[in-house]
Amino acid sequence: MKTIKIPYYTSSLELHVDEANLKAVVTAKMHQYKPPMGEAELVRDALAHPVGTPPLCELARGKKKITLVTSDHTRAVPSKLTLPILLAELRKGSPDAEITILIATGLHRPTTEEEQRRMFGDTIVDQERIVVNNAFKDEDFVKVCDLPSGAEFFCNREAVDCDLLLCEGVIEPHFFAGFSGGRKSILPGICNAATVNENHSYKAIADIHSTTGVLEGNPIHTDMICAARAVNTQFILNVALDGEKKVVAAWAGDLEGAHAAGVQFIREQSQCPSIEGDIVVTSNGGYPLDQNLYQSPKAVATAEACAGEDGVIIMCCSCCEGMGGTNFERLITLGSVDEIDAYLSKIPPKETISEQWCPQIYSRILKKHKVILVTTYLDHELVRRANMIPASSPDEALEIAYGIKGRDASVVVIPDGVSVLAVKG
């Protein structure tokens, strides 16, 4: 019997699989990657050798108003480490500049002060100007341009009305934007709801190029790049994290150049051929990404690549904060998966409902695969209404899956489905 730890909330759950059934345990090479220097040294080295731009302190010279975009409470950006280094570089170049830290929430709820203190540390919260993006507060946004898709791009004034705009973030595979990081800090990070919604329309999500690991021809990525360039994003700092959320690599500099360097590293460390199993077990990498069901399609989409034609997917996701959005909950419990997809497919891009993209992706997956959701926080009746099968532990879920696929079913385990880029063929 093989015991495998599955990330769950702030710890892990144990899965026990008979070795006769276990076909593979798939992990990103990055979890074993040994960086050449410590976390802070990696960040400082990236800033000292930016890709395609002068050093940040030089860019900051003469600037009066600087906006630094960072991620919200749903992302594992190591801001407690990176922000002090970035702020020091900015003030080295412009000691008297007014600096605003703008939290990119996209359509998520506001990041609380308690969460900010955990993410940034008390000193930054007490001493720096921090603004939390609110996509539903129209007066905070100004129209910048029309995007290639035809969507109107409205961006937070804090990013438009500044002399220097920079972003920090994490690069990892993303289930419809190709990869996270870089331009994604701007769109969806600091846009109004209408811009985000249209970028994530049914048509855009359904495009064959809107998938994990694909940037070329991806309409969602194309809009994101256009938006980030339109507001003159002059500098980024992006990092890669291992399974313990430790920095193992960092890139700084040009919006596209530094991001491309990071994407190349992530491909090398995360991409692997898909290994097909009758049952695929995965997780959303634990907290913060597993705090609600809305975030969970990221890993389920990875499992989909390994689940064959009708494989069963087991998703371990704490959902400690519930479903994750009122629209998401309403749409994913609207009816059968066919009824949900039919309803969403009729919504024009400019009438896109916030959060509809996750029910759309779940509907696509649930048409082919039974999904068993392991959660000890979410009401199991609500899970059933979302067209999934509830379980309280990985072992219970596995027994349910054996009941569907048979006792001799092969099992593929992807402990952290967010970090793996599984490629078919």
CSV table of C-alpha atoms in Angstrom, one decimal:
chain,number,residue,atom,x,y,z
A,1,MET,CA,0.0,0.0,0.0
A,2,LYS,CA,1.4,3.4,-1.0
A,3,THR,CA,0.7,6.5,1.1
A,4,ILE,CA,0.7,9.8,-0.8
A,5,LYS,CA,0.2,13.2,0.8
A,6,ILE,CA,-2.2,15.5,-1.0
A,7,PRO,CA,-2.0,19.2,-0.3
A,8,TYR,CA,-5.2,20.4,1.5
A,9,TYR,CA,-5.8,23.8,3.1
A,10,THR,CA,-2.7,24.6,5.2
A,11,SER,CA,-1.6,21.0,5.5
A,12,SER,CA,-2.3,17.8,3.6
A,13,LEU,CA,-4.5,14.7,3.5
A,14,GLU,CA,-3.2,11.1,3.1
A,15,LEU,CA,-4.3,8.9,0.2
A,16,HIS,CA,-3.7,5.2,0.4
A,17,VAL,CA,-3.5,3.3,-2.9
A,18,ASP,CA,-2.7,-0.3,-3.5
A,19,GLU,CA,0.5,-0.4,-5.5
A,20,ALA,CA,-1.1,-2.8,-8.0
A,21,ASN,CA,-3.5,0.0,-8.9
A,22,LEU,CA,-1.1,2.9,-8.8
A,23,LYS,CA,0.0,3.7,-12.3
A,24,ALA,CA,1.9,6.9,-11.7
A,25,VAL,CA,2.5,9.8,-9.3
A,26,VAL,CA,3.0,13.0,-11.4
A,27,THR,CA,4.8,15.9,-9.9
A,28,ALA,CA,6.5,19.0,-11.4
A,29,LYS,CA,10.2,18.7,-11.6
A,30,MET,CA,10.3,22.2,-10.0
A,31,HIS,CA,9.3,20.6,-6.6
A,32,GLN,CA,12.7,18.9,-6.7
A,33,TYR,CA,14.6,21.9,-8.3
A,34,LYS,CA,17.5,23.2,-6.3
A,35,PRO,CA,18.0,26.9,-6.9
A,36,PRO,CA,21.5,28.3,-7.0
A,37,MET,CA,20.9,30.8,-4.2
A,38,GLY,CA,18.5,31.7,-1.5
A,39,GLU,CA,15.1,33.3,-2.0
A,40,ALA,CA,16.1,36.9,-1.3
A,41,GLU,CA,19.3,36.5,-3.4
A,42,LEU,CA,17.2,35.2,-6.3
A,43,VAL,CA,15.0,38.2,-6.2
A,44,ARG,CA,17.9,40.7,-5.9
A,45,ASP,CA,19.8,38.9,-8.7
A,46,ALA,CA,16.8,39.2,-11.0
A,47,LEU,CA,16.5,42.9,-10.2
A,48,ALA,CA,20.2,43.4,-10.9
A,49,HIS,CA,19.9,41.7,-14.3
A,50,PRO,CA,16.6,42.8,-15.7
A,51,VAL,CA,15.4,41.4,-19.1
A,52,GLY,CA,15.0,44.2,-21.7
A,53,THR,CA,14.9,47.2,-19.4
A,54,PRO,CA,17.2,49.4,-17.3
A,55,PRO,CA,17.4,48.5,-13.6
A,56,LEU,CA,14.3,49.4,-11.6
A,57,CYS,CA,16.1,52.1,-9.6
A,58,GLU,CA,17.0,53.8,-12.9
A,59,LEU,CA,13.4,53.6,-14.2
A,60,ALA,CA,12.3,55.3,-10.9
A,61,ARG,CA,14.5,58.3,-11.3
A,62,GLY,CA,12.5,61.5,-11.5
A,63,LYS,CA,9.2,59.8,-11.0
A,64,LYS,CA,6.7,61.5,-8.7
A,65,LYS,CA,3.9,58.9,-8.6
A,66,ILE,CA,4.6,55.2,-8.7
A,67,THR,CA,2.0,52.4,-8.7
A,68,LEU,CA,3.1,48.9,-7.7
A,69,VAL,CA,0.5,46.2,-8.5
A,70,THR,CA,0.6,43.1,-6.4
A,71,SER,CA,-1.7,40.0,-6.1
A,72,ASP,CA,-4.5,39.5,-3.6
A,73,HIS,CA,-5.3,36.9,-0.9
A,74,THR,CA,-6.0,34.1,-3.5
A,75,ARG,CA,-2.4,33.9,-4.7
A,76,ALA,CA,0.8,32.7,-3.0
A,77,VAL,CA,3.0,35.7,-4.1
A,78,PRO,CA,5.7,36.0,-1.5
A,79,SER,CA,5.1,39.7,-1.0
A,80,LYS,CA,6.5,39.7,2.5
A,81,LEU,CA,9.8,39.0,0.9
A,82,THR,CA,9.6,40.8,-2.4
A,83,LEU,CA,7.8,44.1,-1.5
A,84,PRO,CA,10.5,45.5,0.8
A,85,ILE,CA,13.1,44.7,-1.9
A,86,LEU,CA,11.1,46.4,-4.6
A,87,LEU,CA,10.2,49.4,-2.4
A,88,ALA,CA,13.9,49.9,-1.6
A,89,GLU,CA,14.8,49.8,-5.2
A,90,LEU,CA,12.2,52.4,-6.1
A,91,ARG,CA,13.2,54.7,-3.3
A,92,LYS,CA,16.9,54.3,-4.3
A,93,GLY,CA,15.9,55.9,-7.6
A,94,SER,CA,13.3,58.4,-6.3
A,95,PRO,CA,13.4,58.9,-2.5
A,96,ASP,CA,10.4,61.3,-2.4
A,97,ALA,CA,8.1,59.5,-4.9
A,98,GLU,CA,4.5,58.8,-3.8
A,99,ILE,CA,4.2,55.0,-4.0
A,100,THR,CA,0.9,53.2,-4.0
A,101,ILE,CA,0.6,49.4,-3.6
A,102,LEU,CA,-2.5,48.4,-5.6
A,103,ILE,CA,-3.9,45.0,-4.8
A,104,ALA,CA,-5.1,43.2,-8.0
A,105,THR,CA,-8.3,41.5,-6.9
A,106,GLY,CA,-9.9,41.0,-10.4
A,107,LEU,CA,-13.5,40.1,-9.4
A,108,HIS,CA,-12.6,38.6,-6.1
A,109,ARG,CA,-13.8,40.0,-2.8
A,110,PRO,CA,-11.6,42.8,-1.2
A,111,THR,CA,-8.5,41.6,0.6
A,112,THR,CA,-9.0,42.3,4.3
A,113,GLU,CA,-6.5,44.2,6.5
A,114,GLU,CA,-5.8,40.9,8.4
A,115,GLU,CA,-4.9,39.2,5.1
A,116,GLN,CA,-2.7,42.1,4.1
A,117,ARG,CA,-0.8,41.9,7.3
A,118,ARG,CA,-0.3,38.2,6.7
A,119,MET,CA,0.8,38.7,3.1
A,120,PHE,CA,2.8,41.9,3.4
A,121,GLY,CA,3.8,42.2,7.1
A,122,ASP,CA,2.8,44.8,9.7
A,123,THR,CA,5.5,47.3,8.6
A,124,ILE,CA,4.2,47.7,5.1
A,125,VAL,CA,0.6,47.8,6.1
A,126,ASP,CA,1.3,50.5,8.7
A,127,GLN,CA,3.6,52.6,6.7
A,128,GLU,CA,2.7,52.3,3.0
A,129,ARG,CA,-0.3,53.5,1.0
A,130,ILE,CA,-2.3,50.5,0.0
A,131,VAL,CA,-5.4,50.5,-2.3
A,132,VAL,CA,-7.6,47.5,-2.9
A,133,ASN,CA,-9.0,47.2,-6.4
A,134,ASN,CA,-12.8,47.1,-6.4
A,135,ALA,CA,-14.0,46.0,-9.9
A,136,PHE,CA,-17.6,47.0,-9.1
A,137,LYS,CA,-16.8,50.6,-8.2
A,138,ASP,CA,-17.1,52.3,-11.6
A,139,GLU,CA,-15.8,55.7,-10.4
A,140,ASP,CA,-12.4,54.1,-9.8
A,141,PHE,CA,-11.9,53.3,-13.5
A,142,VAL,CA,-11.1,55.1,-16.7
A,143,LYS,CA,-11.5,53.9,-20.2
A,144,VAL,CA,-8.1,53.4,-21.9
A,145,CYS,CA,-8.9,51.8,-25.3
A,146,ASP,CA,-10.7,49.0,-27.1
A,147,LEU,CA,-9.0,45.6,-27.0
A,148,PRO,CA,-8.5,43.3,-30.0
A,149,SER,CA,-11.6,41.3,-29.0
A,150,GLY,CA,-13.7,44.4,-29.2
A,151,ALA,CA,-13.9,44.6,-25.4
A,152,GLU,CA,-13.6,48.1,-23.8
A,153,PHE,CA,-10.7,48.3,-21.5
A,154,PHE,CA,-11.3,50.2,-18.2
A,155,CYS,CA,-8.4,50.3,-15.8
A,156,ASN,CA,-8.0,51.5,-12.2
A,157,ARG,CA,-7.1,55.2,-12.1
A,158,GLU,CA,-4.2,54.4,-9.8
A,159,ALA,CA,-2.5,52.6,-12.7
A,160,VAL,CA,-3.4,55.1,-15.3
A,161,ASP,CA,-2.5,58.3,-13.4
A,162,CYS,CA,1.1,57.4,-12.4
A,163,ASP,CA,4.6,58.0,-13.8
A,164,LEU,CA,5.8,54.5,-13.3
A,165,LEU,CA,3.7,51.3,-13.3
A,166,LEU,CA,5.2,47.9,-12.3
A,167,CYS,CA,3.8,44.5,-11.2
A,168,GLU,CA,4.8,41.5,-9.2
A,169,GLY,CA,3.4,38.0,-9.5
A,170,VAL,CA,3.8,34.3,-9.7
A,171,ILE,CA,4.1,32.3,-13.0
A,172,GLU,CA,2.4,28.9,-13.2
A,173,PRO,CA,0.3,27.1,-15.8
A,174,HIS,CA,-3.2,28.6,-16.1
A,175,PHE,CA,-6.2,26.7,-17.4
A,176,PHE,CA,-7.4,29.3,-19.9
A,177,ALA,CA,-4.8,32.2,-20.0
A,178,GLY,CA,-2.0,29.7,-20.8
A,179,PHE,CA,0.2,30.9,-17.9
A,180,SER,CA,-0.4,33.3,-15.0
A,181,GLY,CA,1.9,36.2,-14.2
A,182,GLY,CA,3.1,39.2,-16.2
A,183,ARG,CA,0.2,40.9,-18.0
A,184,LYS,CA,-2.4,39.1,-15.9
A,185,SER,CA,-1.7,41.6,-13.0
A,186,ILE,CA,-3.4,44.3,-15.2
A,187,LEU,CA,-6.2,42.3,-16.9
A,188,PRO,CA,-8.0,40.9,-15.0
A,189,GLY,CA,-6.2,42.2,-11.9
A,190,ILE,CA,-7.1,45.9,-11.9
A,191,CYS,CA,-9.9,46.2,-14.5
A,192,ASN,CA,-13.5,46.9,-13.9
A,193,ALA,CA,-16.0,44.1,-13.9
A,194,ALA,CA,-17.2,44.7,-17.5
A,195,THR,CA,-13.7,44.4,-18.9
A,196,VAL,CA,-13.0,41.2,-17.0
A,197,ASN,CA,-16.3,39.7,-18.0
A,198,GLU,CA,-15.9,40.3,-21.7
A,199,ASN,CA,-12.3,39.0,-21.7
A,200,HIS,CA,-13.7,35.8,-20.0
A,201,SER,CA,-16.7,35.5,-22.3
A,202,TYR,CA,-18.2,32.1,-23.3
A,203,LYS,CA,-16.8,32.6,-26.8
A,204,ALA,CA,-13.3,33.4,-25.5
A,205,ILE,CA,-13.2,30.5,-23.0
A,206,ALA,CA,-14.5,28.1,-25.7
A,207,ASP,CA,-11.7,29.0,-28.1
A,208,ILE,CA,-9.4,26.0,-28.7
A,209,HIS,CA,-6.3,28.1,-27.9
A,210,SER,CA,-7.7,29.2,-24.5
A,211,THR,CA,-6.1,26.4,-22.6
A,212,THR,CA,-3.3,25.5,-20.3
A,213,GLY,CA,0.2,26.3,-21.6
A,214,VAL,CA,-0.9,28.0,-24.8
A,215,LEU,CA,-0.2,31.7,-25.4
A,216,GLU,CA,0.1,31.9,-29.2
A,217,GLY,CA,-3.3,32.5,-30.7
A,218,ASN,CA,-5.0,32.6,-27.3
A,219,PRO,CA,-7.5,35.4,-27.5
A,220,ILE,CA,-7.6,35.9,-23.7
A,221,HIS,CA,-3.8,36.3,-23.6
A,222,THR,CA,-3.9,38.7,-26.6
A,223,ASP,CA,-6.3,41.0,-24.9
A,224,MET,CA,-4.3,40.9,-21.7
A,225,ILE,CA,-1.0,41.8,-23.4
A,226,CYS,CA,-2.7,44.7,-25.2
A,227,ALA,CA,-4.2,46.0,-22.0
A,228,ALA,CA,-0.9,45.9,-20.1
A,229,ARG,CA,0.9,47.7,-22.9
A,230,ALA,CA,-1.8,50.3,-23.2
A,231,VAL,CA,-1.2,51.5,-19.6
A,232,ASN,CA,2.5,51.4,-20.1
A,233,THR,CA,3.5,48.6,-17.7
A,234,GLN,CA,7.2,49.3,-17.6
A,235,PHE,CA,8.5,46.6,-15.3
A,236,ILE,CA,7.6,43.3,-13.7
A,237,LEU,CA,9.0,41.0,-11.1
A,238,ASN,CA,7.7,37.5,-11.4
A,239,VAL,CA,8.8,34.4,-9.4
A,240,ALA,CA,8.4,30.6,-9.6
A,241,LEU,CA,7.5,28.7,-6.4
A,242,ASP,CA,8.1,25.1,-5.3
A,243,GLY,CA,5.6,22.9,-3.5
A,244,GLU,CA,6.4,24.6,-0.2
A,245,LYS,CA,5.6,28.1,-1.8
A,246,LYS,CA,9.4,28.9,-1.7
A,247,VAL,CA,10.9,31.1,-4.4
A,248,VAL,CA,13.1,28.9,-6.7
A,249,ALA,CA,13.5,31.3,-9.6
A,250,ALA,CA,12.8,35.0,-10.4
A,251,TRP,CA,12.7,37.3,-13.5
A,252,ALA,CA,12.5,41.0,-13.7
A,253,GLY,CA,12.3,43.6,-16.5
A,254,ASP,CA,10.1,43.9,-19.6
A,255,LEU,CA,6.5,42.9,-19.4
A,256,GLU,CA,6.8,40.4,-22.2
A,257,GLY,CA,10.5,39.6,-22.2
A,258,ALA,CA,10.8,38.8,-18.5
A,259,HIS,CA,7.5,36.9,-18.5
A,260,ALA,CA,8.6,34.8,-21.6
A,261,ALA,CA,11.8,33.9,-19.7
A,262,GLY,CA,9.8,32.7,-16.8
A,263,VAL,CA,7.4,30.8,-19.0
A,264,GLN,CA,10.3,28.9,-20.6
A,265,PHE,CA,11.5,27.9,-17.1
A,266,ILE,CA,8.0,26.8,-16.0
A,267,ARG,CA,7.6,24.7,-19.2
A,268,GLU,CA,10.9,23.0,-18.5
A,269,GLN,CA,10.1,22.3,-14.9
A,270,SER,CA,6.3,21.6,-15.1
A,271,GLN,CA,5.5,20.1,-18.5
A,272,CYS,CA,5.2,16.4,-18.9
A,273,PRO,CA,3.4,13.9,-21.1
A,274,SER,CA,-0.1,13.0,-19.8
A,275,ILE,CA,-0.3,9.6,-18.2
A,276,GLU,CA,-3.8,8.2,-18.6
A,277,GLY,CA,-5.6,6.6,-15.7
A,278,ASP,CA,-9.1,5.3,-15.0
A,279,ILE,CA,-9.0,7.4,-11.8
A,280,VAL,CA,-7.1,10.7,-11.4
A,281,VAL,CA,-6.5,12.2,-8.0
A,282,THR,CA,-5.4,15.8,-7.6
A,283,SER,CA,-5.6,19.0,-5.6
A,284,ASN,CA,-5.4,22.7,-6.1
A,285,GLY,CA,-2.1,22.9,-4.2
A,286,GLY,CA,-3.6,23.7,-0.8
A,287,TYR,CA,-4.2,27.2,0.6
A,288,PRO,CA,-4.7,29.9,-0.8
A,289,LEU,CA,-5.8,28.4,-4.1
A,290,ASP,CA,-8.1,25.8,-2.5
A,291,GLN,CA,-10.0,28.2,-0.3
A,292,ASN,CA,-13.1,28.0,-2.5
A,293,LEU,CA,-14.7,25.9,-5.3
A,294,TYR,CA,-14.4,28.8,-7.8
A,295,GLN,CA,-10.6,28.4,-7.9
A,296,SER,CA,-10.7,24.6,-8.3
A,297,PRO,CA,-11.1,24.2,-12.1
A,298,LYS,CA,-7.4,24.9,-12.4
A,299,ALA,CA,-6.4,21.5,-11.1
A,300,VAL,CA,-9.4,19.7,-12.5
A,301,ALA,CA,-8.4,20.8,-16.0
A,302,THR,CA,-5.0,19.2,-15.4
A,303,ALA,CA,-6.6,16.0,-14.2
A,304,GLU,CA,-8.8,16.1,-17.3
A,305,ALA,CA,-5.7,15.7,-19.5
A,306,CYS,CA,-5.0,12.4,-17.8
A,307,ALA,CA,-8.5,11.0,-17.2
A,308,GLY,CA,-9.0,9.3,-20.6
A,309,GLU,CA,-12.5,9.2,-22.2
A,310,ASP,CA,-14.6,8.6,-19.1
A,311,GLY,CA,-12.1,8.6,-16.2
A,312,VAL,CA,-13.1,9.6,-12.7
A,313,ILE,CA,-11.5,12.7,-11.3
A,314,ILE,CA,-11.0,13.1,-7.5
A,315,MET,CA,-10.4,16.7,-6.5
A,316,CYS,CA,-9.2,17.6,-3.0
A,317,CYS,CA,-10.2,21.2,-2.3
A,318,SER,CA,-10.9,22.4,1.2
A,319,CYS,CA,-13.4,25.2,0.2
A,320,CYS,CA,-12.8,26.7,3.6
A,321,GLU,CA,-14.5,29.9,2.4
A,322,GLY,CA,-17.3,28.1,0.6
A,323,MET,CA,-18.2,28.3,-3.1
A,324,GLY,CA,-16.3,31.5,-3.9
A,325,GLY,CA,-18.9,33.8,-5.5
A,326,THR,CA,-22.7,34.3,-5.6
A,327,ASN,CA,-22.8,34.1,-9.4
A,328,PHE,CA,-20.6,31.0,-9.5
A,329,GLU,CA,-22.8,29.2,-6.9
A,330,ARG,CA,-26.0,30.2,-8.7
A,331,LEU,CA,-24.7,29.1,-12.2
A,332,ILE,CA,-23.0,25.8,-11.2
A,333,THR,CA,-26.2,24.7,-9.4
A,334,LEU,CA,-28.5,25.9,-12.1
A,335,GLY,CA,-29.4,22.4,-13.4
A,336,SER,CA,-27.7,19.5,-15.2
A,337,VAL,CA,-24.4,20.1,-16.9
A,338,ASP,CA,-26.1,20.2,-20.3
A,339,GLU,CA,-28.6,22.8,-19.1
A,340,ILE,CA,-25.8,24.9,-17.6
A,341,ASP,CA,-23.7,24.9,-20.7
A,342,ALA,CA,-26.8,25.6,-23.0
A,343,TYR,CA,-27.7,28.6,-20.8
A,344,LEU,CA,-24.1,30.0,-20.8
A,345,SER,CA,-23.6,29.5,-24.5
A,346,LYS,CA,-26.4,31.9,-25.3
A,347,ILE,CA,-24.9,34.8,-23.4
A,348,PRO,CA,-23.3,37.4,-25.7
A,349,PRO,CA,-19.7,38.5,-24.8
A,350,LYS,CA,-20.8,42.0,-23.7
A,351,GLU,CA,-23.4,40.5,-21.4
A,352,THR,CA,-21.0,38.0,-19.8
A,353,ILE,CA,-22.0,37.3,-16.2
A,354,SER,CA,-19.2,37.5,-13.6
A,355,GLU,CA,-17.7,34.1,-12.7
A,356,GLN,CA,-19.6,32.2,-15.5
A,357,TRP,CA,-16.3,30.9,-17.0
A,358,CYS,CA,-15.7,28.4,-14.1
A,359,PRO,CA,-19.2,26.8,-14.5
A,360,GLN,CA,-18.5,26.7,-18.2
A,361,ILE,CA,-15.2,24.8,-17.8
A,362,TYR,CA,-16.8,22.5,-15.1
A,363,SER,CA,-19.7,21.7,-17.5
A,364,ARG,CA,-17.2,20.8,-20.2
A,365,ILE,CA,-15.4,18.5,-17.9
A,366,LEU,CA,-18.5,17.0,-16.2
A,367,LYS,CA,-20.0,16.0,-19.5
A,368,LYS,CA,-17.2,13.4,-19.8
A,369,HIS,CA,-16.0,12.7,-16.3
A,370,LYS,CA,-17.6,12.1,-12.9
A,371,VAL,CA,-15.9,14.5,-10.4
A,372,ILE,CA,-15.6,13.5,-6.7
A,373,LEU,CA,-15.0,16.5,-4.5
A,374,VAL,CA,-13.1,15.9,-1.2
A,375,THR,CA,-14.0,18.7,1.2
A,376,THR,CA,-14.5,18.9,4.9
A,377,TYR,CA,-15.9,22.5,4.8
A,378,LEU,CA,-18.4,22.6,2.0
A,379,ASP,CA,-21.9,21.3,2.6
A,380,HIS,CA,-22.2,17.9,0.8
A,381,GLU,CA,-25.7,18.6,-0.4
A,382,LEU,CA,-24.4,21.7,-2.1
A,383,VAL,CA,-21.7,19.6,-3.8
A,384,ARG,CA,-24.4,17.3,-5.2
A,385,ARG,CA,-26.3,20.3,-6.5
A,386,ALA,CA,-23.2,21.3,-8.4
A,387,ASN,CA,-23.3,17.9,-10.2
A,388,MET,CA,-20.3,16.5,-8.2
A,389,ILE,CA,-20.0,13.6,-5.8
A,390,PRO,CA,-19.0,14.6,-2.2
A,391,ALA,CA,-16.5,12.8,-0.1
A,392,SER,CA,-14.8,13.7,3.2
A,393,SER,CA,-11.4,12.1,2.6
A,394,PRO,CA,-9.3,10.9,-0.3
A,395,ASP,CA,-9.7,7.3,0.7
A,396,GLU,CA,-13.5,7.6,0.8
A,397,ALA,CA,-13.4,9.2,-2.6
A,398,LEU,CA,-11.2,6.4,-4.0
A,399,GLU,CA,-13.7,3.8,-2.7
A,400,ILE,CA,-16.4,5.7,-4.5
A,401,ALA,CA,-14.3,5.8,-7.7
A,402,TYR,CA,-13.6,2.0,-7.5
A,403,GLY,CA,-17.3,1.5,-7.3
A,404,ILE,CA,-17.7,3.4,-10.6
A,405,LYS,CA,-14.6,2.0,-12.5
A,406,GLY,CA,-14.0,-1.3,-10.8
A,407,ARG,CA,-11.5,-2.6,-8.2
A,408,ASP,CA,-8.8,-3.1,-10.9
A,409,ALA,CA,-9.0,0.5,-12.0
A,410,SER,CA,-5.7,2.2,-12.6
A,411,VAL,CA,-4.9,5.3,-10.5
A,412,VAL,CA,-2.9,8.4,-11.5
A,413,VAL,CA,-2.1,10.8,-8.7
A,414,ILE,CA,-1.2,14.5,-9.4
A,415,PRO,CA,-0.7,15.8,-5.8
A,416,ASP,CA,-0.6,19.4,-7.0
A,417,GLY,CA,-2.5,19.8,-10.2
A,418,VAL,CA,-1.8,23.6,-10.4
A,419,SER,CA,1.9,23.1,-10.8
A,420,VAL,CA,1.8,20.4,-13.5
A,421,LEU,CA,1.4,21.1,-17.3
A,422,ALA,CA,0.2,17.7,-18.7
A,423,VAL,CA,0.4,17.5,-22.4
A,424,LYS,CA,-1.4,14.9,-24.5
A,425,GLY,CA,0.4,13.1,-27.4
